[in-house]
PDB file of C-alpha atoms in Angstrom:
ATOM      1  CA  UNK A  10      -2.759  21.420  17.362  1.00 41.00           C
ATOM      2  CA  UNK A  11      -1.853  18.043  18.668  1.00 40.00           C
ATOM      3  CA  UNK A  12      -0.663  15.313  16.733  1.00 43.00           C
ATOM      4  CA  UNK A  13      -3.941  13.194  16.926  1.00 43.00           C
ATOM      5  CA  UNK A  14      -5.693  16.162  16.142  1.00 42.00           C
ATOM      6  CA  UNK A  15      -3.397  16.523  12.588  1.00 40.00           C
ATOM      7  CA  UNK A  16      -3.885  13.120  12.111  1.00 43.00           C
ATOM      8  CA  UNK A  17      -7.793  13.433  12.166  1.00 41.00           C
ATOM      9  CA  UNK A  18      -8.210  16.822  10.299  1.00 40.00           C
ATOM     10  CA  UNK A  19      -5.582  15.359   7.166  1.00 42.00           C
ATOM     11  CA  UNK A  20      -7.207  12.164   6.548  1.00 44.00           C
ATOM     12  CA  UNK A  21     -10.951  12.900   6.959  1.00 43.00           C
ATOM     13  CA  UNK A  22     -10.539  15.841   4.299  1.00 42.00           C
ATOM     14  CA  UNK A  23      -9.548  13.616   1.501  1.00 51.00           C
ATOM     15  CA  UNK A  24     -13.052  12.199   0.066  1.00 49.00           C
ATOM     16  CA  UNK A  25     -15.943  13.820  -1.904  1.00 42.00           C
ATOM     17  CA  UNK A  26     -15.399  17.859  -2.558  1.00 38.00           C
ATOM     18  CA  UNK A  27     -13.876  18.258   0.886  1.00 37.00           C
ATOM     19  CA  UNK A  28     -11.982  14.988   0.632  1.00 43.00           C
ATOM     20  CA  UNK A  29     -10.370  13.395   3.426  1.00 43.00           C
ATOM     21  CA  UNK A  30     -12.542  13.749   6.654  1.00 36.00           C
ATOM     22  CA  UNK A  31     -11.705  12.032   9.732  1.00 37.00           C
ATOM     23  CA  UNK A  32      -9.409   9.268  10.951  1.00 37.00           C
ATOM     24  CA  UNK A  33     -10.422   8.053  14.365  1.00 33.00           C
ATOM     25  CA  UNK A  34     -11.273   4.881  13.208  1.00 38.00           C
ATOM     26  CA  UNK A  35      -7.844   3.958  11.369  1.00 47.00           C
ATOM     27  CA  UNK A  36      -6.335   5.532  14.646  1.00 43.00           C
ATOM     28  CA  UNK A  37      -6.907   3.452  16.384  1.00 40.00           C
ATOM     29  CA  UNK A  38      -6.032   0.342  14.171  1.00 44.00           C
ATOM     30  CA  UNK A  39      -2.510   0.980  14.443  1.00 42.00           C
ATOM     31  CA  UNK A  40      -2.960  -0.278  18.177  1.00 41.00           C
ATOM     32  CA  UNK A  41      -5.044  -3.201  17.556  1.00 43.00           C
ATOM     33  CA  UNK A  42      -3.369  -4.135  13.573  1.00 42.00           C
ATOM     34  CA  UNK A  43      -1.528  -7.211  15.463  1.00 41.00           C
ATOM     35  CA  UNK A  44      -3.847  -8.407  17.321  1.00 42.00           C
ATOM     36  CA  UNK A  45      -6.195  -8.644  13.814  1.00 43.00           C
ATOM     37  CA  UNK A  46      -3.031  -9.710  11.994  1.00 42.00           C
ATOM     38  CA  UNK A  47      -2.971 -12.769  14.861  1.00 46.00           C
ATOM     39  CA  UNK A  48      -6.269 -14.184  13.392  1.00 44.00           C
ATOM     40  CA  UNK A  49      -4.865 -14.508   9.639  1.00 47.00           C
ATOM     41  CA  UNK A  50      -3.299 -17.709   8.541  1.00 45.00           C
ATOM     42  CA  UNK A  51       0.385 -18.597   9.573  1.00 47.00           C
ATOM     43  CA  UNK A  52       1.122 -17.950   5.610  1.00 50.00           C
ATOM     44  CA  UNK A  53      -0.545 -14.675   5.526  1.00 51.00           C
ATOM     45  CA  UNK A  54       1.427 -13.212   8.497  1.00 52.00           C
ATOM     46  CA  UNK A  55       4.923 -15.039   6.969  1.00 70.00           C
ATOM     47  CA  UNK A  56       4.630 -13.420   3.728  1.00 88.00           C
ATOM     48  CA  UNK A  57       6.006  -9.531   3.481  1.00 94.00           C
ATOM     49  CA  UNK A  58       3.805  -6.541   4.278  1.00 98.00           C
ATOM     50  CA  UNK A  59       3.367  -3.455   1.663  1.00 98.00           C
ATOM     51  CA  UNK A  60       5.521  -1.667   4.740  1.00 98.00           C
ATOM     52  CA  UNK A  61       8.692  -4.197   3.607  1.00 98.00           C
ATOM     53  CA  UNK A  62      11.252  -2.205   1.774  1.00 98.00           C
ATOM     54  CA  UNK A  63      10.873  -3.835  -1.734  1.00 98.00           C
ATOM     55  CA  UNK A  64       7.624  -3.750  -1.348  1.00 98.00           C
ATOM     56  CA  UNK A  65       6.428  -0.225  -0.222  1.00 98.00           C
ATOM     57  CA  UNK A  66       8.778   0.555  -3.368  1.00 98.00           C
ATOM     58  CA  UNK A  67       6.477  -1.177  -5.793  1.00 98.00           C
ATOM     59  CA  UNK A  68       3.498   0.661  -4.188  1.00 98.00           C
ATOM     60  CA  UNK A  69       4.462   3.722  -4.373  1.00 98.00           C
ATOM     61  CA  UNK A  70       5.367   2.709  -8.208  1.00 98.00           C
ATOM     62  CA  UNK A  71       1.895   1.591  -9.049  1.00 98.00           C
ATOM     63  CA  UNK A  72      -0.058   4.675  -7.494  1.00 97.00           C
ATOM     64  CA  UNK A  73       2.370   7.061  -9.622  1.00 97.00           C
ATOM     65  CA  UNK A  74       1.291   4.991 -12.731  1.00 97.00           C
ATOM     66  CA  UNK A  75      -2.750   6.007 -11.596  1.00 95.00           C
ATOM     67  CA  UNK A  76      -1.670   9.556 -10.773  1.00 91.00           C
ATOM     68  CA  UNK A  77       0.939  10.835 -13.089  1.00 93.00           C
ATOM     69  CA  UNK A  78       1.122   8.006 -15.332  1.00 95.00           C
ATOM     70  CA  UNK A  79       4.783   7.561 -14.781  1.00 97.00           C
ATOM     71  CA  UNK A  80       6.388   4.955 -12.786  1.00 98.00           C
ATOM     72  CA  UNK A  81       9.346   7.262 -11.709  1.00 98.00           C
ATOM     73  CA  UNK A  82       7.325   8.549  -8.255  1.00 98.00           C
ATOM     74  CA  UNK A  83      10.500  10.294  -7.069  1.00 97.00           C
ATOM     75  CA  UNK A  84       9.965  12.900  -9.885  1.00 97.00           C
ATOM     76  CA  UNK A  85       6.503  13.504  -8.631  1.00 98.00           C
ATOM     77  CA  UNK A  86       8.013  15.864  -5.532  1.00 98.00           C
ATOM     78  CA  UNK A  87       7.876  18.868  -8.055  1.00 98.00           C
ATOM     79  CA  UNK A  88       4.394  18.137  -9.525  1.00 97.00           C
ATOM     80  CA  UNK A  89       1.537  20.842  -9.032  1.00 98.00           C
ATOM     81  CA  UNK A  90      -1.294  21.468 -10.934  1.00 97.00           C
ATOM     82  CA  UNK A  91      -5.024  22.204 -10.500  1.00 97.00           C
ATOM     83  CA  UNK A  92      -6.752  19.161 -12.606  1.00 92.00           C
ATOM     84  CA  UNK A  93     -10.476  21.123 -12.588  1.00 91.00           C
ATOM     85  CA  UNK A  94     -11.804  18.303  -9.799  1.00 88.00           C
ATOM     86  CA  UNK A  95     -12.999  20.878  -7.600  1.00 91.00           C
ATOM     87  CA  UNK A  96      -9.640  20.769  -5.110  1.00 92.00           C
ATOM     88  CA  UNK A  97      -7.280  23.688  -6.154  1.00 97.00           C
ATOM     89  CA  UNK A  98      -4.295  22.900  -6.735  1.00 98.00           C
ATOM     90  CA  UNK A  99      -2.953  19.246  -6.687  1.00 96.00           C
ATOM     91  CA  UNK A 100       0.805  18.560  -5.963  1.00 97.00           C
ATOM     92  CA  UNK A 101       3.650  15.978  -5.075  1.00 98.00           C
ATOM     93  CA  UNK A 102       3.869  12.451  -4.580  1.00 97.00           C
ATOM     94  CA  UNK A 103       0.269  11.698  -3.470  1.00 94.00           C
ATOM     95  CA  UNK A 104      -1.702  14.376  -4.440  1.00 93.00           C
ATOM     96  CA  UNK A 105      -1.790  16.876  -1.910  1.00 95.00           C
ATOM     97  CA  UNK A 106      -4.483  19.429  -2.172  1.00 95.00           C
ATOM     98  CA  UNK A 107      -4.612  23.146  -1.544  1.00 98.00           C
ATOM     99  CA  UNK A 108      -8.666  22.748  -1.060  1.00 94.00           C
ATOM    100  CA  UNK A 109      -8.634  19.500   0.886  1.00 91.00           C
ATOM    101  CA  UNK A 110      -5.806  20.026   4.252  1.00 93.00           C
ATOM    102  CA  UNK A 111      -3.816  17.860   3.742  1.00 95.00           C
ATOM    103  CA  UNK A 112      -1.335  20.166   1.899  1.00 98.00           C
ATOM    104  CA  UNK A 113      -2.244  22.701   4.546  1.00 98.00           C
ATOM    105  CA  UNK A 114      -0.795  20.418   6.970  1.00 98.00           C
ATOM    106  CA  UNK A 115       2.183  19.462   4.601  1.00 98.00           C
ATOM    107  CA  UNK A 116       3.573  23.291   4.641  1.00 98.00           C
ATOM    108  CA  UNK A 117       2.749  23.445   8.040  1.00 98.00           C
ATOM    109  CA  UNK A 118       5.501  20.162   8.766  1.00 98.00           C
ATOM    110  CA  UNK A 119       8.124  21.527   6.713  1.00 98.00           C
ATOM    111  CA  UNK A 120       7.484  25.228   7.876  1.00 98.00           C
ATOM    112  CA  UNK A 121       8.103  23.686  11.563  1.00 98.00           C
ATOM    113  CA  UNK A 122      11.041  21.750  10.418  1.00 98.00           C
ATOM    114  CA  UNK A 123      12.422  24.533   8.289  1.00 98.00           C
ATOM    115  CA  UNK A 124      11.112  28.381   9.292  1.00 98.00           C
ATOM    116  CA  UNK A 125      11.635  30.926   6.560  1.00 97.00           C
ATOM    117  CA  UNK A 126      10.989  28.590   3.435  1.00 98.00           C
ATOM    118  CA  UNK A 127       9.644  29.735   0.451  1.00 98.00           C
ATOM    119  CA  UNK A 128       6.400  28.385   1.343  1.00 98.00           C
ATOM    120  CA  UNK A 129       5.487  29.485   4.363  1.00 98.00           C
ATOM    121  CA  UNK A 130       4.053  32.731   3.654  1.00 98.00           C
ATOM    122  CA  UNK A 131       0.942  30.700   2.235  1.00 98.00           C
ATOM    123  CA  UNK A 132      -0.223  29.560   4.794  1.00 98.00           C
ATOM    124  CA  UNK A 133      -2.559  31.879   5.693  1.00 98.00           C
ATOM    125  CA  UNK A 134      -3.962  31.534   2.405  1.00 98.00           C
ATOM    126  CA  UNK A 135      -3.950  27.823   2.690  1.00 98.00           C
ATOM    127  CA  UNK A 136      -5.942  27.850   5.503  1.00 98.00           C
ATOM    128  CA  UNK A 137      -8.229  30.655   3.964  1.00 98.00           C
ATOM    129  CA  UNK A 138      -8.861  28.004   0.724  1.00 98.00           C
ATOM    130  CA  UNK A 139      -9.081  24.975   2.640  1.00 97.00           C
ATOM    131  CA  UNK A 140     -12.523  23.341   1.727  1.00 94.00           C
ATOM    132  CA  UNK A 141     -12.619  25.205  -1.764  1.00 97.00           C
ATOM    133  CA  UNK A 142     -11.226  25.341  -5.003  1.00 97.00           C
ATOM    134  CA  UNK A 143     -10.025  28.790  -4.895  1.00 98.00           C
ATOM    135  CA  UNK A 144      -6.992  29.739  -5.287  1.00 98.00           C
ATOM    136  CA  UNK A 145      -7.301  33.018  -3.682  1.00 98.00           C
ATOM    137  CA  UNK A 146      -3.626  34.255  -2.177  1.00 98.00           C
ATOM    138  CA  UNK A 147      -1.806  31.509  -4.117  1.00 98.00           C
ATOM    139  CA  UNK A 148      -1.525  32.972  -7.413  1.00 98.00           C
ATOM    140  CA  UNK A 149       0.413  33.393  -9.782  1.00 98.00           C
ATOM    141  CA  UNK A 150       3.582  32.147  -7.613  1.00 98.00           C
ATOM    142  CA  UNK A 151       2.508  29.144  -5.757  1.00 98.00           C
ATOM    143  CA  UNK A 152       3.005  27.010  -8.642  1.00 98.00           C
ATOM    144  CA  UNK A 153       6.890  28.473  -9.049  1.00 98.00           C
ATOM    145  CA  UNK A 154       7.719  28.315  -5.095  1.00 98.00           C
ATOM    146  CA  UNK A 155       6.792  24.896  -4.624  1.00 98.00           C
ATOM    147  CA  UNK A 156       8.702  23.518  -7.322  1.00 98.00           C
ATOM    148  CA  UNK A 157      11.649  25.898  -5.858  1.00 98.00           C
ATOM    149  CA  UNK A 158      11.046  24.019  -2.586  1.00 98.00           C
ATOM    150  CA  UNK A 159      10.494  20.545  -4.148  1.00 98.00           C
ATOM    151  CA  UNK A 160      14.302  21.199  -4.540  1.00 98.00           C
ATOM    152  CA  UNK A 161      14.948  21.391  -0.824  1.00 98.00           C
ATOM    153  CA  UNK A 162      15.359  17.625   1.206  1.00 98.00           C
ATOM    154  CA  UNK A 163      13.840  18.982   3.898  1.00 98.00           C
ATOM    155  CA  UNK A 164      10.444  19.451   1.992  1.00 98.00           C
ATOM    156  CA  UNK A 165      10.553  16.269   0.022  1.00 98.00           C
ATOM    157  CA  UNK A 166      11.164  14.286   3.431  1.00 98.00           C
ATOM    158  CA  UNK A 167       8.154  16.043   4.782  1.00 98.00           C
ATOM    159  CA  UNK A 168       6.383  14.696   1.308  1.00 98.00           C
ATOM    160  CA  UNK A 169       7.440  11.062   2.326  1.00 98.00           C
ATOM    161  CA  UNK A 170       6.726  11.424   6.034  1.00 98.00           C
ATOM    162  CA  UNK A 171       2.996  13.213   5.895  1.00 98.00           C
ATOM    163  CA  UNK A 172       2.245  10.265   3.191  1.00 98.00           C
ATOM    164  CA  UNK A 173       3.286   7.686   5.482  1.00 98.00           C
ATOM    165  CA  UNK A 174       1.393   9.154   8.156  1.00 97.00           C
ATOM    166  CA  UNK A 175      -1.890   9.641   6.945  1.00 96.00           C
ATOM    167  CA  UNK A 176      -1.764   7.437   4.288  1.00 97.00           C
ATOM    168  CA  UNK A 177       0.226   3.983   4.196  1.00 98.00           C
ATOM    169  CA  UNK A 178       0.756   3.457   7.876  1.00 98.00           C
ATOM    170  CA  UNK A 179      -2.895   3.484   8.324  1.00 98.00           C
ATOM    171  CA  UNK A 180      -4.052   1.487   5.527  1.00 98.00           C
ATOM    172  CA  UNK A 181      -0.801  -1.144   6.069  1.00 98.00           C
ATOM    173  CA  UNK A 182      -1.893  -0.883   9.421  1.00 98.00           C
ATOM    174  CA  UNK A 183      -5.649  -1.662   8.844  1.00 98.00           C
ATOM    175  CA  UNK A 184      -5.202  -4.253   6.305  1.00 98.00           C
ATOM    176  CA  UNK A 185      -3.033  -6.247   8.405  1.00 98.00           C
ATOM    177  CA  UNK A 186      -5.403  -6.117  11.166  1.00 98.00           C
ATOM    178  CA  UNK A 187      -7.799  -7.336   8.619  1.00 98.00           C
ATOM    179  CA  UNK A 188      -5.264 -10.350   8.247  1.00 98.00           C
ATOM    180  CA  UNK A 189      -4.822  -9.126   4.592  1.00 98.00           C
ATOM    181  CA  UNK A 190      -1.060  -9.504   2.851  1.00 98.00           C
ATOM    182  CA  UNK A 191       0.658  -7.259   0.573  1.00 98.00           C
ATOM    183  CA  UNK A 192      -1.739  -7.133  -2.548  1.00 98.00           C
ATOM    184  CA  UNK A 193      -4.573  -6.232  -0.080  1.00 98.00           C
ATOM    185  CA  UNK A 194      -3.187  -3.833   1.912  1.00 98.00           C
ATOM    186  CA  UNK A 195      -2.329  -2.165  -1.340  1.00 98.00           C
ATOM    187  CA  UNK A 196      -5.453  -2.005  -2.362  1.00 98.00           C
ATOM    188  CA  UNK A 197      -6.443  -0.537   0.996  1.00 98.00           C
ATOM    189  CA  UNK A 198      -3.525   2.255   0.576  1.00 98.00           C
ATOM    190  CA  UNK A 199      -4.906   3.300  -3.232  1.00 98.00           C
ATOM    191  CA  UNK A 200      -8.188   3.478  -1.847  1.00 98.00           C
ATOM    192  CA  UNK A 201      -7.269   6.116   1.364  1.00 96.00           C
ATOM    193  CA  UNK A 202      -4.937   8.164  -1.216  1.00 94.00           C
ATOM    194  CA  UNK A 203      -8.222   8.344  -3.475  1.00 92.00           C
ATOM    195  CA  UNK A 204     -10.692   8.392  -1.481  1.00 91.00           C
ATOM    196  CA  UNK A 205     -10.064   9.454   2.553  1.00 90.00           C
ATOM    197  CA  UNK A 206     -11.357   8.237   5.207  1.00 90.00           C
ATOM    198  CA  UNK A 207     -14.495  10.974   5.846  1.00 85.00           C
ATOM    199  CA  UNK A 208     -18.099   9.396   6.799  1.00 87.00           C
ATOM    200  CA  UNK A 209     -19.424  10.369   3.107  1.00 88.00           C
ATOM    201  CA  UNK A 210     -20.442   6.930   1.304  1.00 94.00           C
ATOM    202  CA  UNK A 211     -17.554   7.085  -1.100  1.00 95.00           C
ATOM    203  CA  UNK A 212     -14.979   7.463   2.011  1.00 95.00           C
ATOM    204  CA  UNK A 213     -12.396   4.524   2.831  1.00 97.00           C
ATOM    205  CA  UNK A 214     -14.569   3.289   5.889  1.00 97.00           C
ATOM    206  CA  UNK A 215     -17.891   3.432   4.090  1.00 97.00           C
ATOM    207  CA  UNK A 216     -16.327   1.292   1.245  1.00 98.00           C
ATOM    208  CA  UNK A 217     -14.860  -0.961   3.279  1.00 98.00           C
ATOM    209  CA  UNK A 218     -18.413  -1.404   5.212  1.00 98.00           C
ATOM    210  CA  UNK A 219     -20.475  -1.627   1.682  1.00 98.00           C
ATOM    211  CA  UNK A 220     -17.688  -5.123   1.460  1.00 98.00           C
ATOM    212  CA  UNK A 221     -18.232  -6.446   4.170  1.00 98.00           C
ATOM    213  CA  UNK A 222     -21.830  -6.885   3.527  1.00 98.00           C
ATOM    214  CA  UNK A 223     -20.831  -9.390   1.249  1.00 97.00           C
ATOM    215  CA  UNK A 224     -17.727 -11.102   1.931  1.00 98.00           C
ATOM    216  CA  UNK A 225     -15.399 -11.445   5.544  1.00 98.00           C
ATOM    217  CA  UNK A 226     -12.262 -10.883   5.890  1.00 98.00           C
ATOM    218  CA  UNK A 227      -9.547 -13.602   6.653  1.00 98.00           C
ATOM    219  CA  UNK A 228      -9.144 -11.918   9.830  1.00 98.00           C
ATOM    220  CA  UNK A 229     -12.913 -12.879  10.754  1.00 98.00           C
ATOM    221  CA  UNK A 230     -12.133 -16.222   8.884  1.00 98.00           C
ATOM    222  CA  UNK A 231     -13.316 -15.573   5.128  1.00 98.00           C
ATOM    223  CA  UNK A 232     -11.740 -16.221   2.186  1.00 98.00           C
ATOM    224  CA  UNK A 233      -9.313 -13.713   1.204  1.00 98.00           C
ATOM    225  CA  UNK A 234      -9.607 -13.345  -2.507  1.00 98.00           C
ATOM    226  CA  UNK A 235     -13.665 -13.083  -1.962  1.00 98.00           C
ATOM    227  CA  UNK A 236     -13.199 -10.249   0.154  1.00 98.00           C
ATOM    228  CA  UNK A 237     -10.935  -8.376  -1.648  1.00 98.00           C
ATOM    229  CA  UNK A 238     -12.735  -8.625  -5.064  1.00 98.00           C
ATOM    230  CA  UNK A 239     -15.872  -7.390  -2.797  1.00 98.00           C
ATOM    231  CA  UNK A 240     -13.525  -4.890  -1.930  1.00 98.00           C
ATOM    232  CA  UNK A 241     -12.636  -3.759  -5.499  1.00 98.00           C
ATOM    233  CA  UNK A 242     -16.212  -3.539  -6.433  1.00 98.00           C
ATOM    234  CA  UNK A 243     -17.180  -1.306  -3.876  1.00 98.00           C
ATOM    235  CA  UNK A 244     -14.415   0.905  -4.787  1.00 98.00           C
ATOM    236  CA  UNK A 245     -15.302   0.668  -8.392  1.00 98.00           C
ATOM    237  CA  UNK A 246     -18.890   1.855  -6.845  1.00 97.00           C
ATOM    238  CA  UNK A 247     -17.109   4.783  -5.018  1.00 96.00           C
ATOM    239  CA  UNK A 248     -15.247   5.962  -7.836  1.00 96.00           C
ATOM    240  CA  UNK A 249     -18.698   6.174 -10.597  1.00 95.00           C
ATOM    241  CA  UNK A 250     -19.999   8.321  -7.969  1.00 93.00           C
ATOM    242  CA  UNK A 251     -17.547  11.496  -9.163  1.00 84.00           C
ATOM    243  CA  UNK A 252     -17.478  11.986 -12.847  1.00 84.00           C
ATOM    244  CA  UNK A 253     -12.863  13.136 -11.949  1.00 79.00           C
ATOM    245  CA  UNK A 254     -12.973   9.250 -10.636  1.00 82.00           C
ATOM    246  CA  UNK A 255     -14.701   7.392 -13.256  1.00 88.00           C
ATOM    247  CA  UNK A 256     -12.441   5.571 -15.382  1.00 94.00           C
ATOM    248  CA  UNK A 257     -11.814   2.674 -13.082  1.00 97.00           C
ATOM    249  CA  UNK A 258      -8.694   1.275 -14.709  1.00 97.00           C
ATOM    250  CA  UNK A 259      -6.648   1.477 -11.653  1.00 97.00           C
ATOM    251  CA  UNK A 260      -8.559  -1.482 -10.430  1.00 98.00           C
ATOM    252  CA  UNK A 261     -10.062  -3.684 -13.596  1.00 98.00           C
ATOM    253  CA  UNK A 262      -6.622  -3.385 -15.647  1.00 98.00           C
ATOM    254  CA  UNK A 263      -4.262  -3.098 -12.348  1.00 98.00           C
ATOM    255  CA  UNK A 264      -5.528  -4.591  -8.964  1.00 98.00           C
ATOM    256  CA  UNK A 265      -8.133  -6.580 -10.343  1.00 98.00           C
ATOM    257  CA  UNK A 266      -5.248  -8.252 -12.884  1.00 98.00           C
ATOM    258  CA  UNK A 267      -2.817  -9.242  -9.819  1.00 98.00           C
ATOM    259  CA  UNK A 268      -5.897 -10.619  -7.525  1.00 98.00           C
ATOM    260  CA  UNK A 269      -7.035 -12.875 -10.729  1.00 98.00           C
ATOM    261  CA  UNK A 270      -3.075 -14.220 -11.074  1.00 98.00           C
ATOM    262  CA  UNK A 271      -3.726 -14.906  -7.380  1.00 98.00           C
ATOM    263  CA  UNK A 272      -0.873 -12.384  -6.692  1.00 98.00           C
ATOM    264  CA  UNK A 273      -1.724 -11.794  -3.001  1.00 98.00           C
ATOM    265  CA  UNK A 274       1.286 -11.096  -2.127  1.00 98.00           C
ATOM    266  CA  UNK A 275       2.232  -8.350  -4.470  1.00 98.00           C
ATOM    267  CA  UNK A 276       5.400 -10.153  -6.318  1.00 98.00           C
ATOM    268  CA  UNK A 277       7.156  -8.927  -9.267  1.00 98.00           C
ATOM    269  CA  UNK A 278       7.507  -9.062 -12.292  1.00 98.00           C
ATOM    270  CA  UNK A 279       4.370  -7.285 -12.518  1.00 98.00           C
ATOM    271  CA  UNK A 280       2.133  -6.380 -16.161  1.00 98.00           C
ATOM    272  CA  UNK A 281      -0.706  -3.711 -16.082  1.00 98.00           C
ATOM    273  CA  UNK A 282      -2.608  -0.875 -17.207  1.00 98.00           C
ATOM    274  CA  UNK A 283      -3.839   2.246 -16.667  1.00 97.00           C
ATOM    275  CA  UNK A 284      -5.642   4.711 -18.810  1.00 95.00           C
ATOM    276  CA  UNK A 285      -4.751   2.137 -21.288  1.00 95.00           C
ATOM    277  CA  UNK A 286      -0.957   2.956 -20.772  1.00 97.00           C
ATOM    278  CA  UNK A 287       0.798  -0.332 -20.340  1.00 98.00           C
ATOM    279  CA  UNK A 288       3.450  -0.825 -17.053  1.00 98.00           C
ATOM    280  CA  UNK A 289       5.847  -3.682 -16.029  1.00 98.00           C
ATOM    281  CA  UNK A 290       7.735  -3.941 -13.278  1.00 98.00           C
ATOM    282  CA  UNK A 291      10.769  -6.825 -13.323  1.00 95.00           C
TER     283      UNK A 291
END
C-alpha cells in the first residue's frame, strides 16, 4: 500500500459507523494551504499556527479534556476501551479504533518500524474487524498487549506520528488555506478527530460545506468570527445526528467560549468546560 493510499483509507474511515472515509480532498490542501493562507490578512498569517510548539501543546490538551476528560494527553498512550459506539475498541491519544482503520494502520506503522512486537499478531484480526464492532481475534488479550506496548517509544511515537498525519497536518493544513489562525484551525482539528473526513453528511468536508452556505471564509474575504461560529453550528448539527456525539459541550462550553472572548488566536490562560468538568490552562 502506498503512502497516499494509507493516507486515504485512515482518514475517510473515521465518520458515521465506519468513521473516517476518504482524504483526497485534504490531500491535496497541504499543497495549496499557502497559497489560501496568502489571501488572509497580514495579521492572520503573523499570528502562530496550531502547528507552533506552544500551541499544538494546548491542542492536544483541550481534545484530551473532550476525550478522556483529563488534560494530561501523554497518559492517554495506554488508554483502550470499547465505549459501546459501535467501533470496537477505542485506544490512545486520539481515539484509534479497532472497527474504523485507523488503528489498523497504527499497528501496521509500528509493526514496520518494530517487527516482532506484541501487537503484531493482530493484525490479521484487525483487518478481519475493520468496519465492525467485533472484537473477534482480539479478545481477551488485546486490551493487556497494548498497554504492554504503550510502554515501548517506538509505539507511542507511531501514536504521535499517525495523529499528525491524518489528523492535525491536514486540518492545520486546511484551515490555513482557509486563511483561518490558531483558534480555527483547532476547531478544524477537533472536528477531523471526531468526525473524519468520509462523504457521509456528518463527515469533516460535508460540515465544512453545510458553513459555507452561510458564511465565507477570510480566505475568500469573509469575516472570520462569522464563519467559524457557522462552522461550530454545523458541527453541533453533525454531532445530534449520533446519539455517542450528542452532548455538544466540546463546542458551546469550550470553542464556542474562546470564539466569544474573540480568542482567535488560541492564547492562554484559557477557562472551559466539558461534560460540565471545569479546565484552565495558565
Amino acid at each position: 500500500m502506498t503512502q497516499a493510499d494509507r493516507d486515504t483509507a485512515a482518514l475517510s474511515r473515521r465518520s458515521g459507523p465506519s468513521r473516517r472515509r476518504a482524504v483526497a480532498a485534504l490531500g491535496a490542501v497541504a499543497a495549496g494551504a499557502l497559497l489560501g493562507a496568502s489571501r488572509a490578512t497580514a495579521d492572520q498569517t503573523a499570528a502562530p499556527g496550531l502547528d507552533d510548539p506552544a500551541k499544538k501543546e494546548t491542542a492536544m490538551k483541550l481534545v484530551s479534556s473532550a476525550e478522556n476528560s483529563s488534560l494530561d494527553w501523554k497518559a492517554q498512550y495506554q488508554y483502550i476501551e470499547d465505549i459501546g459506539d459501535g467501533r470496537g475498541y477505542t485506544a490512545g491519544i486520539i481515539g484509534f479504533c479497532s472497527g474504523t482503520g485507523d488503528m489498523l494502520d497504527l499497528v501496521r506503522l509500528y509493526t514496520d518500524r518494530r517487527p516482532g512486537n506484541v501487537l503484531a499478531g493482530y493484525l490479521p484480526a484487525l483487518r478481519e474487524v475493520d468496519g465492525t464492532d467485533s472484537h473477534r481475534g482480539l479478545d481477551p488479550d488485546y486490551p493487556a498487549d497494548w498497554r504492554r506496548a504503550a510502554r515501548d517509544t517506538a509505539f507511542r511515537r507511531a501514536q504521535d506520528d499517525e495523529r499528525d498525519r491524518v489528523y492535525f497536518n491536514p486540518a492545520v493544513a486546511r484551515g490555513k488555506a482557509d486563511g483561518l489562525r490558531a483558534l480555527g484551525q483547532f476547531v478544524y482539528y477537533d472536528a477531523l478527530v471526531m468526525h473524519g473526513d468520509g462523504d457521509d453528511p456528518t463527515g469533516f468536508r460535508n460540515i465544512r460545506r453545510r458553513a459555507l452556505r452561510t458564511a465565507e471564509p477570510p480566505a475568500r474575504g469573509g469575516d472570520e468570527t462569522a464563519y467559524l461560529n457557522a462552522f461550530l453550528d454545523a458541527r453541533v448539527w453533525a454531532m445530534k445526528q449520533e446519539e455517542a456525539h450528542s452532548d455538544t459541550s466540546r463546542v458551546d462550553t469550550a470553542q464556542r467560549v474562546f470564539l466569544r472572548e474573540g480568542n482567535l488566536d488560541l492564547n492562554t490562560p484559557l477557562d472551559w468546560k466539558v461534560y460540565g468538568d471545569s479546565y484552565h490552562l495558565g
